[in-house]
Short mmCIF file of C-alpha atoms and ligand atoms in Angstrom, two decimals:
data_model
loop_
_atom_site.label_atom_id
_atom_site.label_comp_id
_atom_site.label_asym_id
_atom_site.label_seq_id
_atom_site.Cartn_x
_atom_site.Cartn_y
_atom_site.Cartn_z
CA UNK A 1 81.08 107.84 106.49
CA UNK A 2 81.15 105.80 110.09
CA UNK A 3 83.95 104.70 110.05
CA UNK A 4 86.50 106.93 110.38
CA UNK A 5 89.97 107.08 108.51
CA UNK A 6 93.08 108.16 110.01
CA UNK A 7 95.94 109.87 108.30
CA UNK A 8 94.60 109.21 104.86
CA UNK A 9 95.02 112.21 102.87
CA UNK A 10 92.80 113.41 100.01
CA UNK A 11 93.64 111.19 96.67
CA UNK A 12 90.40 112.65 94.10
CA UNK A 13 92.27 111.08 91.26
CA UNK A 14 91.99 107.96 92.82
CA UNK A 15 91.75 105.05 90.18
CA UNK A 16 87.53 104.20 89.99
CA UNK A 17 84.41 102.95 88.31
CA UNK A 18 81.32 102.62 89.99
CA UNK A 19 80.08 98.86 91.34
CA UNK A 20 78.22 97.53 88.72
CA UNK A 21 74.81 98.21 88.97
CA UNK A 22 73.88 94.50 87.91
CA UNK A 23 74.29 91.65 89.40
CA UNK A 24 74.84 90.27 93.32
CA UNK A 25 75.91 93.03 94.95
CA UNK A 26 79.74 92.00 96.13
CA UNK A 27 81.69 94.08 98.54
CA UNK A 28 84.46 95.01 95.86
CA UNK A 29 84.83 94.46 92.40
CA UNK A 30 86.32 94.38 89.27
CA UNK A 31 87.48 96.71 87.16
CA UNK A 32 85.91 96.32 83.59
CA UNK A 33 88.85 96.98 81.54
CA UNK A 34 91.26 94.24 84.21
CA UNK A 35 94.16 93.04 83.53
CA UNK A 36 94.70 96.85 84.47
CA UNK A 37 98.41 95.89 83.02
CA UNK A 38 99.15 92.96 80.41
CA UNK A 39 101.10 90.75 80.78
CA UNK A 40 104.02 92.27 77.99
CA UNK A 41 103.82 95.89 78.66
CA UNK A 42 108.04 95.76 78.79
CA UNK A 43 110.34 95.09 76.05
CA UNK A 44 111.33 92.41 78.66
CA UNK A 45 108.49 90.77 80.92
CA UNK A 46 106.90 87.93 80.31
CA UNK A 47 104.70 88.43 83.25
CA UNK A 48 103.89 91.93 85.34
CA UNK A 49 101.88 91.33 88.69
CA UNK A 50 101.45 91.34 92.63
CA UNK A 51 103.18 95.04 92.19
CA UNK A 52 103.04 98.70 94.53
CA UNK A 53 101.23 101.65 93.28
CA UNK A 54 101.70 104.98 95.82
CA UNK A 55 100.26 108.42 94.61
CA UNK A 56 103.31 110.73 93.91
CA UNK A 57 103.24 114.21 92.51
CA UNK A 58 99.40 114.61 91.57
CA UNK A 59 100.03 111.67 89.61
CA UNK A 60 100.93 107.76 90.24
CA UNK A 61 104.22 106.11 90.84
CA UNK A 62 105.08 102.02 91.51
CA UNK A 63 106.88 99.33 91.80
CA UNK A 64 106.41 96.45 90.04
CA UNK A 65 106.89 92.58 90.05
CA UNK A 66 107.73 91.42 86.27
CA UNK A 67 109.55 88.60 85.76
CA UNK A 68 111.06 88.80 81.95
CA UNK A 69 110.90 86.05 79.39
CA UNK A 70 114.61 84.37 80.94
CA UNK A 71 112.19 84.09 84.02
CA UNK A 72 113.99 85.72 85.83
CA UNK A 73 112.44 88.14 89.24
CA UNK A 74 112.92 91.44 89.30
CA UNK A 75 111.46 94.72 90.20
CA UNK A 76 110.84 97.67 88.26
CA UNK A 77 109.83 101.80 88.17
CA UNK A 78 106.41 102.87 86.59
CA UNK A 79 104.72 105.90 86.22
CA UNK A 80 101.46 106.39 85.87
CA UNK A 81 99.45 109.74 84.90
CA UNK A 82 96.22 108.44 85.51
CA UNK A 83 96.85 104.68 88.08
CA UNK A 84 95.48 102.88 85.13
CA UNK A 85 97.94 103.45 81.76
CA UNK A 86 101.80 102.44 83.22
CA UNK A 87 105.26 103.20 81.38
CA UNK A 88 107.50 100.70 83.36
CA UNK A 89 110.97 100.57 82.86
CA UNK A 90 112.41 97.90 80.75
CA UNK A 91 115.40 97.87 83.10
CA UNK A 92 115.10 96.48 86.68
CA UNK A 93 115.73 98.94 89.52
CA UNK A 94 119.40 99.80 90.28
CA UNK A 95 119.67 99.71 93.87
CA UNK A 96 122.17 102.02 95.21
CA UNK A 97 123.68 99.98 98.38
CA UNK A 98 123.81 102.01 101.27
CA UNK A 99 126.65 99.56 102.55
CA UNK A 100 128.91 98.53 100.39
CA UNK A 101 129.22 95.10 102.00
CA UNK A 102 125.37 94.31 101.37
CA UNK A 103 125.06 90.94 99.39
CA UNK A 104 123.71 91.07 95.77
CA UNK A 105 120.28 89.51 95.77
CA UNK A 106 119.68 86.71 93.83
CA UNK A 107 116.01 87.81 92.68
CA UNK A 108 113.67 90.24 94.30
CA UNK A 109 109.85 90.45 93.75
CA UNK A 110 106.52 90.85 95.88
CA UNK A 111 107.21 94.43 96.77
CA UNK A 112 105.29 97.10 98.50
CA UNK A 113 105.95 100.31 98.98
CA UNK A 114 104.98 102.63 101.69
CA UNK A 115 105.47 106.50 102.01
CA UNK A 116 106.53 107.13 105.60
CA UNK A 117 109.09 110.26 107.28
CA UNK A 118 109.61 111.78 103.93
CA UNK A 119 110.23 108.24 101.92
CA UNK A 120 109.07 106.13 99.43
CA UNK A 121 110.24 102.15 101.34
CA UNK A 122 109.50 99.27 99.06
CA UNK A 123 109.82 95.97 100.99
CA UNK A 124 109.63 92.51 98.99
CA UNK A 125 110.80 89.34 98.86
CA UNK A 126 114.53 88.75 98.56
CA UNK A 127 116.71 86.18 97.31
CA UNK A 128 119.50 85.88 99.78
CA UNK A 129 120.08 82.34 100.16
CA UNK A 130 116.79 81.55 99.53
CA UNK A 131 113.68 84.36 100.17
CA UNK A 132 114.11 86.70 102.90
CA UNK A 133 112.43 90.10 103.41
CA UNK A 134 114.52 92.89 101.75
CA UNK A 135 114.12 96.96 102.43
CA UNK A 136 114.58 99.80 100.75
CA UNK A 137 113.52 103.91 99.33
CA UNK A 138 113.55 106.30 96.56
CA UNK A 139 113.00 109.66 97.57
CA UNK A 140 111.83 110.58 93.83
CA UNK A 141 111.26 107.12 92.10
CA UNK A 142 115.09 107.34 90.10
CA UNK A 143 117.21 106.75 93.05
CA UNK A 144 116.64 103.83 94.85
CA UNK A 145 118.69 102.58 97.87
CA UNK A 146 119.04 99.39 99.30
CA UNK A 147 119.59 98.69 103.09
CA UNK A 148 119.59 95.39 105.08
CA UNK A 149 117.49 92.76 104.85
CA UNK A 150 114.72 92.98 107.12
CA UNK A 151 114.84 88.84 108.22
CA UNK A 152 117.32 86.15 108.11
CA UNK A 153 116.43 83.73 105.08
CA UNK A 154 113.73 81.80 104.92
CA UNK A 155 110.70 84.71 105.52
CA UNK A 156 108.31 86.14 102.72
CA UNK A 157 105.41 88.63 102.37
CA UNK A 158 106.67 91.94 104.83
CA UNK A 159 104.59 94.67 104.74
CA UNK A 160 105.54 97.81 106.50
CA UNK A 161 103.36 100.09 108.63
CA UNK A 162 102.50 103.71 107.41
CA UNK A 163 103.91 104.89 110.91
CA UNK A 164 105.87 103.90 113.53
CA UNK A 165 103.94 101.75 116.89
CA UNK A 166 105.03 104.15 119.57
CA UNK A 167 108.76 104.96 118.96
CA UNK A 168 109.38 101.94 116.67
CA UNK A 169 108.65 100.71 112.97
CA UNK A 170 106.47 98.27 112.86
CA UNK A 171 106.33 95.89 110.17
CA UNK A 172 104.24 92.20 109.51
CA UNK A 173 106.03 89.15 107.36
CA UNK A 174 105.22 85.21 107.09
CA UNK A 175 107.97 83.21 108.37
CA UNK A 176 108.39 80.07 105.58
CA UNK A 177 111.01 77.58 103.99
CA UNK A 178 112.92 77.86 101.12
CA UNK A 179 109.85 76.29 98.36
CA UNK A 180 106.56 76.77 98.32
CA UNK A 181 106.03 76.58 101.83
CA UNK A 182 102.30 74.19 102.56
CA UNK A 183 102.30 76.34 106.04
CA UNK A 184 102.16 80.32 107.06
CA UNK A 185 101.40 82.32 109.01
CA UNK A 186 101.37 86.77 109.93
CA UNK A 187 103.89 87.78 112.60
CA UNK A 188 104.39 91.47 113.22
CA UNK A 189 107.93 92.76 114.29
CA UNK A 190 109.44 96.03 115.48
CA UNK A 191 112.51 97.91 114.83
CA UNK A 192 114.09 101.42 116.24
CA UNK A 193 115.59 101.57 113.17
CA UNK A 194 114.75 99.54 109.92
CA UNK A 195 117.81 97.31 111.39
CA UNK A 196 117.70 95.89 114.01
CA UNK A 197 114.49 93.34 114.30
CA UNK A 198 112.57 92.30 117.59
CA UNK A 199 109.89 92.20 119.39
CA UNK A 200 107.99 89.17 117.44
CA UNK A 201 104.00 88.62 118.52
CA UNK A 202 102.26 85.55 116.37
CA UNK A 203 99.04 87.58 114.63
CA UNK A 204 97.33 85.44 113.11
CA UNK A 205 97.14 81.57 111.85
CA UNK A 206 95.28 79.80 108.72
CA UNK A 207 91.71 78.80 109.66
CA UNK A 208 89.45 77.00 107.33
CA UNK A 209 88.39 77.02 104.11
CA UNK A 210 89.92 80.20 101.30
CA UNK A 211 92.91 80.46 104.22
CA UNK A 212 93.94 76.77 105.61
CA UNK A 213 96.98 76.55 103.74
CA UNK A 214 98.46 79.57 104.64
CA UNK A 215 98.29 83.15 104.94
CA UNK A 216 99.95 86.49 104.54
CA UNK A 217 99.93 90.19 104.37
CA UNK A 218 98.61 91.90 101.46
CA UNK A 219 99.38 95.85 100.51
CA UNK A 220 100.32 98.34 103.70
CA UNK A 221 97.41 98.21 106.65
CA UNK A 222 94.93 100.83 106.75
CA UNK A 223 94.32 102.88 109.47
CA UNK A 224 90.68 103.37 110.58
CA UNK A 225 88.37 104.27 113.77
CA UNK A 226 87.60 100.70 113.87
CA UNK A 227 91.25 99.38 113.46
CA UNK A 228 94.09 97.91 111.40
CA UNK A 229 92.77 97.31 107.80
CA UNK A 230 94.55 94.58 106.81
CA UNK A 231 94.07 92.82 103.48
CA UNK A 232 95.62 89.77 103.17
CA UNK A 233 96.00 86.55 101.03
CA UNK A 234 94.63 83.02 102.22
CA UNK A 235 95.58 80.35 100.69
CA UNK A 236 94.02 76.94 100.36
CA UNK A 237 95.11 73.67 98.60
CA UNK A 238 92.71 71.87 96.44
CA UNK A 239 93.14 68.86 94.58
CA UNK A 240 95.22 70.81 91.84
CA UNK A 241 97.55 72.74 93.77
CA UNK A 242 97.35 76.64 95.47
CA UNK A 243 93.97 78.66 95.57
CA UNK A 244 94.85 81.90 96.38
CA UNK A 245 92.27 84.23 97.12
CA UNK A 246 91.87 87.46 99.82
CA UNK A 247 90.25 88.79 102.83
CA UNK A 248 90.38 91.45 104.97
CA UNK A 249 91.35 91.63 109.22
CA UNK A 250 90.82 94.58 111.99
CA UNK A 251 93.30 94.22 114.10
CA UNK A 252 94.32 96.63 117.50
CA UNK A 253 96.08 100.34 116.23
CA UNK A 254 98.31 100.36 119.54
CA UNK A 255 99.46 96.71 119.32
CA UNK A 256 98.77 95.35 115.39
CA UNK A 257 99.61 91.86 116.90
CA UNK A 258 96.12 91.58 118.53
CA UNK A 259 92.83 90.89 116.38
CA UNK A 260 89.51 92.48 116.77
CA UNK A 261 87.89 91.15 113.70
CA UNK A 262 87.99 89.12 110.76
CA UNK A 263 86.25 88.44 108.01
CA UNK A 264 85.27 84.19 107.39
CA UNK A 265 84.52 84.48 103.53
CA UNK A 266 87.23 86.00 101.36
CA UNK A 267 86.69 89.08 99.69
CA UNK A 268 87.88 88.32 95.92
CA UNK A 269 88.82 84.44 95.49
CA UNK A 270 90.12 83.76 91.19
CA UNK A 271 86.78 83.80 89.05
CA UNK A 272 87.58 85.93 86.23
CA UNK A 273 89.83 84.08 83.54
CA UNK A 274 92.37 85.94 83.88
CA UNK A 275 92.92 84.84 87.85
CA UNK A 276 91.85 81.24 86.57
CA UNK A 277 94.51 80.96 83.67
CA UNK A 278 98.30 82.38 83.78
CA UNK A 279 101.15 80.67 84.45
CA UNK A 280 100.81 80.04 88.42
CA UNK A 281 96.42 79.05 87.56
CA UNK A 282 93.73 80.58 90.11
CA UNK A 283 95.84 83.52 92.04
CA UNK A 284 94.70 86.89 93.38
CA UNK A 285 97.55 88.33 95.36
CA UNK A 286 97.15 91.99 96.77
CA UNK A 287 100.14 93.99 97.07
CA UNK A 288 98.22 97.06 96.79
CA UNK A 289 95.15 99.84 97.80
CA UNK A 290 95.22 103.06 97.14
CA UNK A 291 92.08 105.36 99.79
CA UNK A 292 90.78 108.74 98.88
CA UNK A 293 90.71 110.23 102.40
CA UNK A 294 88.27 112.66 101.73
CA UNK A 295 85.69 109.64 100.58
CA UNK A 296 86.45 106.00 101.31
CA UNK A 297 86.81 105.05 97.80
CA UNK A 298 89.98 102.01 97.68
CA UNK A 299 91.85 100.48 94.71
CA UNK A 300 93.41 97.44 95.33
CA UNK A 301 96.08 96.42 92.14
CA UNK A 302 96.17 92.33 93.05
CA UNK A 303 98.58 89.82 91.09
CA UNK A 304 96.32 87.76 88.80
CA UNK A 305 97.65 83.83 87.93
CA UNK A 306 101.17 85.48 88.78
CA UNK A 307 101.26 87.06 84.69
CA UNK A 308 98.95 90.39 85.01
CA UNK A 309 98.10 92.88 87.63
CA UNK A 310 94.11 93.26 88.39
CA UNK A 311 92.40 96.38 89.73
CA UNK A 312 89.44 96.04 92.16
CA UNK A 313 86.67 98.97 94.00
CA UNK A 314 85.27 99.15 96.89
CA UNK A 315 84.26 101.34 100.07
CA UNK A 316 86.54 101.51 103.20
CA UNK A 317 83.37 101.76 105.64
CA UNK A 318 81.60 98.74 103.70
CA UNK A 319 84.87 96.24 103.66
CA UNK A 320 84.93 97.12 107.62
CA UNK A 321 81.28 96.36 108.08
CA UNK A 322 81.79 93.52 105.77
CA UNK A 323 84.67 92.20 108.41
CA UNK A 324 82.54 92.67 111.50
CA UNK A 325 79.52 91.33 110.24
CA UNK A 326 81.15 88.47 108.72
CA UNK A 327 83.14 88.14 112.03
CA UNK A 328 84.77 84.09 112.19
CA UNK A 329 87.45 82.09 114.57
CA UNK A 330 90.11 84.93 114.61
C1 BMA B 401 103.88 82.71 96.35
C2 BMA B 401 104.77 84.05 95.57
C3 BMA B 401 103.51 85.14 95.47
C4 BMA B 401 102.89 84.19 93.76
C5 BMA B 401 101.96 82.74 94.16
C6 BMA B 401 101.56 82.44 93.72
O1 BMA B 401 104.53 81.87 96.63
O2 BMA B 401 105.66 83.25 94.79
O3 BMA B 401 104.74 85.69 94.46
O4 BMA B 401 102.28 85.18 93.80
O5 BMA B 401 103.66 81.96 95.41
O6 BMA B 401 102.35 81.56 93.01
#
């Protein structure tokens, strides 16, 4: 592999399926048994999508967005031996407040989980007078602690970096409005303590085609010798509403607000039936990428049509190569 992964640990048991021999050569290919997580896995779930998975004690753990049959949005803990077959709790995560004054969340959705300094940090879209970025952590996927919100309303798509940049924690997010936000850029911020955030820098704006309405960071960026590899979703507005695809970009390792390259074509767009049809049609929304540090194999979990969870596979070096070869406007 010419692209060198930095700080990536071996993950020999990464969920994996070889690229299909038949058909067009795609950079990412879908799991043949998609959707990997059905909508009705728990007693109360209407839909399970836009969810976060991490390696945990030789197996896998995750935080899942389950909207229930009253259509309330919340996040739930889950465990899996192989990353494919999941047991998700029937009750939402009962966060312990790190400060008794911490306001309750009206809702929680679109979690990401990142391992950092011995903790699994969870970052999500939190309901507090509208959407803002919520933050918490767990060490064992049993007890979860909620911290202060990382942003004021309105903001969505908070994504924490897997390591500090200089002396600070770092985050991408997308300032938004209280509704379905027909705009949105990716913004970078830093914090010395995960409490106070500043050093805000503009990173990327919407461009043409699949990413013309708004863009937002997907899973936590992956550190490579070519820069941070960021999967991000892009939205276009068709005569039928929003269409969510995803692509990738490379960003400077020390100044992650500086874009090195941005792939003009998408990597994956709603094409399978479970991506085209569901509670919100035409959505592919990545929130997790697992990487095997030895082989560069990638497993991406993405929400499909706001209803079920899909899995796609690829190789880090091929994605980096794709971004560089198909470099468009920055
Ligand atoms: C966004 C979020 C995502 C969702 C997407 C498409 O604003 O709500 O959770 O997948 O819209 O509905």
